[in-house]
Amino acid sequence: MKRPATVLLTALAPVSWGTTYAVTTEFLPADRPLFTGLMRALPAGLVLLALARVLPRGAWWGKAAVLGALNIGAFFPLLFLSAYRMPGGMAAVVGSIGPLFVVGLSALLLGQRPTARSVITGFVAASGVSLVVLKAAGALDTVGVLAALASTASMSAGTVLTKRWGRPDGVGPLALTAWQLTAGGLLIAPLALLVEGAPPALDGRAVGGYVYLALANTAVAYWLWFRGIGRLTATQVTFLGPLSPLTAAVVGWAALGQALAPVQLVGMGLAFGATVAGQLQPVRTPARTISSPERNAREDSPAARVPAA
């Protein structure tokens, strides 16, 4: 598949995640970030695991656990904690610095030197998202801000490590997604029980919200995301992230009656422009070889040059 199509499919993931804030605040039980993270991750992971029918082997048990903790186990509870304590837009603007985190981590872990273009594009993206939520109602919450920062750092580290480690031979993105969601869900489960107690009573709206989050918002979206990480650079993938707060702003305007001022429309234009610019960056050869037997074997084989289905 050509890169533009891969970019568009990968972009569907952050677009879907942009609906998370509205679903969380309008449909789900209040003040249950751990339970909500659990209900989003574990059912989706088990469904994908049943479809993939592949378990990790060897060192990949540990790698899957680390990736699951970073991308899911820590990210989900922190994300929902920030969403519960702050308006979705404010939580999203803190998360918009993710591309800058990934640029820095790619230099450390992938040997990819940051370019002035990528750094400037990252600042433009964050500035654009900031303008979008500039007039959002609600005061900043210290715990919410720290949770949003930590969730962004966790997801950024998981994105870069996913790119660094690649996938074992014969394992597709579906199985890799299943491993991470299942590992992350199992990590959240005991914490949810210890911290929040027994699961809350759920009405029809809450059940519908959790089903949506687990299937479309998580199982499908994360499969597309990890598939994209395997075919694009880590920087290209992370610059699709601003589509999430932009979607959240559009959903807030269309479904929740939140007004969009002219300055917010300007911010949306800046953030979207930075997203596009992030896809136009040249792919650079890493400064050093990544020590991953599975990745090296895959890159050396002729089949590695043909995109998997």
Short mmCIF file of C-alpha atoms in Angstrom, two decimals:
data_model
loop_
_atom_site.label_atom_id
_atom_site.label_comp_id
_atom_site.label_asym_id
_atom_site.label_seq_id
_atom_site.Cartn_x
_atom_site.Cartn_y
_atom_site.Cartn_z
CA MET A 1 0.00 0.00 0.00
CA LYS A 2 1.31 3.44 -0.85
CA ARG A 3 2.25 5.78 1.98
CA PRO A 4 -0.62 8.30 1.54
CA ALA A 5 -3.15 5.52 2.06
CA THR A 6 -1.23 4.30 5.10
CA VAL A 7 -1.20 7.83 6.53
CA LEU A 8 -4.95 8.21 6.01
CA LEU A 9 -5.75 4.87 7.65
CA THR A 10 -3.45 5.60 10.57
CA ALA A 11 -5.07 9.03 10.96
CA LEU A 12 -8.40 7.32 11.68
CA ALA A 13 -6.99 6.28 15.07
CA PRO A 14 -6.51 9.78 16.56
CA VAL A 15 -9.76 10.90 14.93
CA SER A 16 -11.52 8.12 16.84
CA TRP A 17 -9.66 9.00 20.04
CA GLY A 18 -10.93 12.56 19.70
CA THR A 19 -14.37 11.27 20.68
CA THR A 20 -13.08 9.77 23.94
CA TYR A 21 -13.54 12.93 25.99
CA ALA A 22 -17.18 13.41 24.99
CA VAL A 23 -18.04 9.75 25.57
CA THR A 24 -16.29 9.77 28.96
CA THR A 25 -18.06 12.86 30.28
CA GLU A 26 -21.49 12.20 28.75
CA PHE A 27 -21.97 8.44 29.03
CA LEU A 28 -19.67 6.88 31.63
CA PRO A 29 -19.78 6.73 35.45
CA ALA A 30 -18.00 9.65 37.09
CA ASP A 31 -14.62 9.40 38.81
CA ARG A 32 -13.78 5.88 37.65
CA PRO A 33 -10.62 6.35 35.53
CA LEU A 34 -9.13 2.95 36.37
CA PHE A 35 -12.33 1.03 35.76
CA THR A 36 -12.90 2.93 32.52
CA GLY A 37 -9.35 2.19 31.38
CA LEU A 38 -9.86 -1.47 32.22
CA MET A 39 -13.15 -1.70 30.31
CA ARG A 40 -11.57 -0.05 27.32
CA ALA A 41 -8.43 -2.20 27.20
CA LEU A 42 -9.03 -5.76 28.39
CA PRO A 43 -12.17 -6.68 26.38
CA ALA A 44 -10.59 -5.24 23.23
CA GLY A 45 -7.35 -7.13 23.86
CA LEU A 46 -9.11 -10.45 24.44
CA VAL A 47 -11.21 -10.05 21.28
CA LEU A 48 -8.11 -9.32 19.17
CA LEU A 49 -6.17 -12.12 20.87
CA ALA A 50 -8.92 -14.58 19.91
CA LEU A 51 -8.75 -13.33 16.32
CA ALA A 52 -4.95 -13.37 16.07
CA ARG A 53 -4.42 -16.70 17.88
CA VAL A 54 -0.74 -15.89 18.42
CA LEU A 55 1.04 -15.57 21.77
CA PRO A 56 4.40 -13.90 22.41
CA ARG A 57 7.52 -16.06 22.49
CA GLY A 58 10.85 -15.64 24.22
CA ALA A 59 11.89 -12.05 24.88
CA TRP A 60 8.60 -10.81 23.46
CA TRP A 61 6.78 -11.69 26.67
CA GLY A 62 8.77 -8.96 28.38
CA LYS A 63 8.62 -6.55 25.46
CA ALA A 64 4.85 -6.95 25.13
CA ALA A 65 4.48 -6.28 28.86
CA VAL A 66 6.58 -3.10 28.65
CA LEU A 67 4.74 -1.82 25.58
CA GLY A 68 1.41 -2.74 27.12
CA ALA A 69 2.29 -0.82 30.28
CA LEU A 70 3.41 2.30 28.39
CA ASN A 71 0.79 2.42 25.62
CA ILE A 72 -2.15 1.08 27.61
CA GLY A 73 -1.64 0.24 31.29
CA ALA A 74 -0.33 3.66 32.32
CA PHE A 75 -1.70 5.73 29.45
CA PHE A 76 -5.38 4.85 29.80
CA PRO A 77 -5.85 5.55 33.54
CA LEU A 78 -3.85 8.78 33.31
CA LEU A 79 -5.80 9.87 30.24
CA PHE A 80 -9.16 9.27 31.90
CA LEU A 81 -7.99 10.90 35.13
CA SER A 82 -7.14 14.06 33.19
CA ALA A 83 -10.43 13.87 31.27
CA TYR A 84 -12.44 13.55 34.50
CA ARG A 85 -10.65 16.45 36.21
CA MET A 86 -10.46 18.92 33.31
CA PRO A 87 -12.48 19.79 30.21
CA GLY A 88 -11.52 17.54 27.31
CA GLY A 89 -9.99 20.40 25.38
CA MET A 90 -7.67 21.37 28.22
CA ALA A 91 -6.56 17.79 28.68
CA ALA A 92 -5.95 17.53 24.95
CA VAL A 93 -3.79 20.65 24.74
CA VAL A 94 -1.39 19.22 27.30
CA GLY A 95 -1.22 16.07 25.23
CA SER A 96 -0.45 18.06 22.09
CA ILE A 97 3.22 18.26 23.05
CA GLY A 98 3.51 14.54 22.30
CA PRO A 99 5.30 15.13 18.95
CA LEU A 100 8.05 17.02 20.77
CA PHE A 101 8.45 14.13 23.21
CA VAL A 102 8.70 11.68 20.32
CA VAL A 103 11.27 13.83 18.48
CA GLY A 104 13.48 13.79 21.58
CA LEU A 105 13.00 10.10 22.32
CA SER A 106 13.65 9.18 18.68
CA ALA A 107 17.03 10.87 18.97
CA LEU A 108 17.84 8.83 22.09
CA LEU A 109 16.42 5.45 21.13
CA LEU A 110 16.33 5.41 17.31
CA GLY A 111 19.40 7.47 16.53
CA GLN A 112 17.33 9.94 14.50
CA ARG A 113 18.70 13.45 14.89
CA PRO A 114 15.96 16.03 15.45
CA THR A 115 15.64 18.55 12.66
CA ALA A 116 14.73 22.19 13.04
CA ARG A 117 11.72 21.50 10.85
CA SER A 118 10.36 18.76 13.13
CA VAL A 119 10.86 20.86 16.28
CA ILE A 120 9.22 23.95 14.73
CA THR A 121 6.36 21.82 13.40
CA GLY A 122 5.87 20.37 16.89
CA PHE A 123 5.66 23.84 18.44
CA VAL A 124 3.23 24.98 15.74
CA ALA A 125 1.02 21.94 16.39
CA ALA A 126 0.99 22.59 20.15
CA SER A 127 0.33 26.30 19.61
CA GLY A 128 -2.55 25.56 17.25
CA VAL A 129 -4.18 23.15 19.68
CA SER A 130 -3.70 25.72 22.47
CA LEU A 131 -5.63 28.29 20.46
CA VAL A 132 -8.41 25.78 19.85
CA VAL A 133 -9.00 25.36 23.60
CA LEU A 134 -8.07 28.89 24.61
CA LYS A 135 -11.65 29.77 25.58
CA ALA A 136 -12.70 26.41 26.90
CA ALA A 137 -14.66 26.64 30.14
CA GLY A 138 -13.15 25.42 33.37
CA ALA A 139 -10.06 26.07 35.47
CA LEU A 140 -6.77 24.25 35.21
CA ASP A 141 -6.44 21.41 37.69
CA THR A 142 -2.93 20.53 38.90
CA VAL A 143 -3.58 16.79 39.18
CA GLY A 144 -5.31 16.81 35.79
CA VAL A 145 -2.39 18.63 34.13
CA LEU A 146 0.18 16.27 35.66
CA ALA A 147 -1.89 13.25 34.60
CA ALA A 148 -2.15 14.58 31.05
CA LEU A 149 1.62 15.19 30.91
CA ALA A 150 2.38 11.73 32.26
CA SER A 151 -0.03 10.06 29.84
CA THR A 152 1.57 11.89 26.92
CA ALA A 153 5.08 10.90 28.01
CA SER A 154 3.99 7.28 28.45
CA MET A 155 2.37 7.04 25.02
CA SER A 156 5.33 8.80 23.38
CA ALA A 157 7.80 6.35 24.90
CA GLY A 158 5.59 3.44 23.86
CA THR A 159 5.39 4.73 20.29
CA VAL A 160 9.16 5.02 19.97
CA LEU A 161 9.85 1.63 21.57
CA THR A 162 7.24 0.03 19.31
CA LYS A 163 9.18 1.42 16.35
CA ARG A 164 12.53 0.35 17.81
CA TRP A 165 11.54 -3.23 18.56
CA GLY A 166 9.41 -3.83 15.47
CA ARG A 167 7.59 -7.18 15.44
CA PRO A 168 8.70 -10.83 15.52
CA ASP A 169 8.81 -12.68 12.21
CA GLY A 170 5.38 -13.86 11.13
CA VAL A 171 3.53 -11.64 13.61
CA GLY A 172 1.26 -8.93 12.27
CA PRO A 173 0.00 -5.71 13.86
CA LEU A 174 -3.22 -7.43 14.97
CA ALA A 175 -1.34 -9.76 17.32
CA LEU A 176 0.96 -6.98 18.53
CA THR A 177 -2.08 -4.85 19.35
CA ALA A 178 -3.76 -7.77 21.12
CA TRP A 179 -0.68 -8.41 23.29
CA GLN A 180 -0.42 -4.80 24.39
CA LEU A 181 -4.11 -4.29 25.12
CA THR A 182 -4.31 -7.54 27.08
CA ALA A 183 -1.12 -6.82 29.04
CA GLY A 184 -2.24 -3.28 29.77
CA GLY A 185 -5.71 -4.40 30.82
CA LEU A 186 -4.29 -7.04 33.18
CA LEU A 187 -2.05 -4.37 34.70
CA ILE A 188 -4.99 -2.05 35.31
CA ALA A 189 -7.36 -4.72 36.73
CA PRO A 190 -5.88 -5.15 40.24
CA LEU A 191 -5.27 -1.42 40.57
CA ALA A 192 -8.90 -0.69 39.69
CA LEU A 193 -10.11 -3.16 42.32
CA LEU A 194 -7.77 -1.89 45.04
CA VAL A 195 -8.22 1.84 44.41
CA GLU A 196 -11.82 2.11 43.22
CA GLY A 197 -13.42 -0.98 44.72
CA ALA A 198 -16.17 -3.03 43.11
CA PRO A 199 -17.36 -2.09 39.62
CA PRO A 200 -20.16 0.48 39.57
CA ALA A 201 -23.69 -0.25 38.44
CA LEU A 202 -24.01 0.42 34.72
CA ASP A 203 -27.05 1.70 32.87
CA GLY A 204 -27.69 1.33 29.16
CA ARG A 205 -25.82 4.54 28.27
CA ALA A 206 -22.72 3.42 30.15
CA VAL A 207 -22.77 -0.04 28.56
CA GLY A 208 -23.08 1.51 25.12
CA GLY A 209 -20.24 3.90 25.88
CA TYR A 210 -17.94 1.10 27.02
CA VAL A 211 -18.78 -1.06 24.00
CA TYR A 212 -17.92 1.82 21.68
CA LEU A 213 -14.66 2.57 23.52
CA ALA A 214 -13.58 -1.09 23.55
CA LEU A 215 -14.34 -1.90 19.90
CA ALA A 216 -14.17 1.10 17.57
CA ASN A 217 -12.17 3.45 19.80
CA THR A 218 -9.63 0.87 20.97
CA ALA A 219 -9.53 -2.48 19.14
CA VAL A 220 -9.83 -1.02 15.64
CA ALA A 221 -8.10 2.30 16.35
CA TYR A 222 -5.04 0.78 18.04
CA TRP A 223 -4.68 -1.85 15.34
CA LEU A 224 -4.54 0.97 12.78
CA TRP A 225 -2.11 2.93 14.99
CA PHE A 226 0.40 0.10 15.51
CA ARG A 227 0.07 -0.88 11.87
CA GLY A 228 1.00 2.70 10.97
CA ILE A 229 3.99 2.68 13.33
CA GLY A 230 5.33 -0.31 11.43
CA ARG A 231 5.10 1.47 8.06
CA LEU A 232 5.83 5.12 8.88
CA THR A 233 8.47 6.86 10.97
CA ALA A 234 7.71 7.44 14.63
CA THR A 235 7.71 11.19 13.98
CA GLN A 236 5.23 10.91 11.12
CA VAL A 237 2.87 8.84 13.24
CA THR A 238 2.99 11.15 16.26
CA PHE A 239 2.28 14.23 14.14
CA LEU A 240 -1.10 12.68 13.43
CA GLY A 241 -1.83 13.10 17.15
CA PRO A 242 -3.20 16.68 16.88
CA LEU A 243 -6.13 15.25 14.93
CA SER A 244 -7.44 13.96 18.26
CA PRO A 245 -7.98 17.35 19.97
CA LEU A 246 -9.22 18.81 16.69
CA THR A 247 -11.82 16.06 16.51
CA ALA A 248 -12.69 16.66 20.16
CA ALA A 249 -13.29 20.35 19.38
CA VAL A 250 -15.50 19.52 16.40
CA VAL A 251 -17.49 16.98 18.44
CA GLY A 252 -17.88 19.52 21.24
CA TRP A 253 -19.22 22.06 18.74
CA ALA A 254 -21.49 19.66 16.83
CA ALA A 255 -22.81 17.46 19.64
CA LEU A 256 -22.35 19.38 22.89
CA GLY A 257 -23.20 22.90 21.74
CA GLN A 258 -19.76 24.35 22.45
CA ALA A 259 -19.05 27.50 20.44
CA LEU A 260 -15.93 27.95 18.30
CA ALA A 261 -14.49 31.48 18.24
CA PRO A 262 -12.48 32.80 15.26
CA VAL A 263 -9.21 32.39 17.18
CA GLN A 264 -10.05 28.75 17.71
CA LEU A 265 -10.64 28.26 14.01
CA VAL A 266 -7.22 29.78 13.35
CA GLY A 267 -5.73 27.34 15.85
CA MET A 268 -7.43 24.43 14.11
CA GLY A 269 -5.89 25.56 10.83
CA LEU A 270 -2.42 25.77 12.40
CA ALA A 271 -2.70 22.37 14.06
CA PHE A 272 -3.98 20.72 10.90
CA GLY A 273 -1.24 22.37 8.84
CA ALA A 274 1.38 21.06 11.26
CA THR A 275 -0.13 17.58 10.96
CA VAL A 276 0.22 17.70 7.17
CA ALA A 277 3.74 19.14 7.41
CA GLY A 278 4.70 16.33 9.75
CA GLN A 279 3.92 13.82 7.01
CA LEU A 280 6.11 15.65 4.48
CA GLN A 281 9.32 15.34 6.46
CA PRO A 282 12.01 13.34 4.68
CA VAL A 283 12.69 9.87 6.00
CA ARG A 284 16.24 9.86 7.38
CA THR A 285 18.48 6.86 7.79
CA PRO A 286 19.15 6.24 11.49
CA ALA A 287 22.59 7.22 12.68
CA ARG A 288 23.18 3.77 14.12
CA THR A 289 21.87 0.25 13.62
CA ILE A 290 19.16 -0.84 16.04
CA SER A 291 20.08 -4.10 17.72
CA SER A 292 16.97 -6.14 17.11
CA PRO A 293 17.42 -9.61 15.56
CA GLU A 294 13.81 -9.82 14.47
CA ARG A 295 13.90 -6.37 12.84
CA ASN A 296 17.26 -6.95 11.15
CA ALA A 297 16.09 -10.28 9.73
CA ARG A 298 12.91 -8.70 8.44
CA GLU A 299 14.72 -5.75 6.87
CA ASP A 300 17.25 -8.03 5.15
CA SER A 301 14.61 -10.23 3.56
CA PRO A 302 13.02 -9.48 0.16
CA ALA A 303 9.57 -9.89 1.71
CA ALA A 304 10.27 -6.94 3.98
CA ARG A 305 10.03 -4.62 0.99
CA VAL A 306 6.46 -5.72 0.26
CA PRO A 307 3.85 -4.21 2.62
CA ALA A 308 1.85 -6.84 4.51
CA ALA A 309 -1.89 -7.01 4.14
#
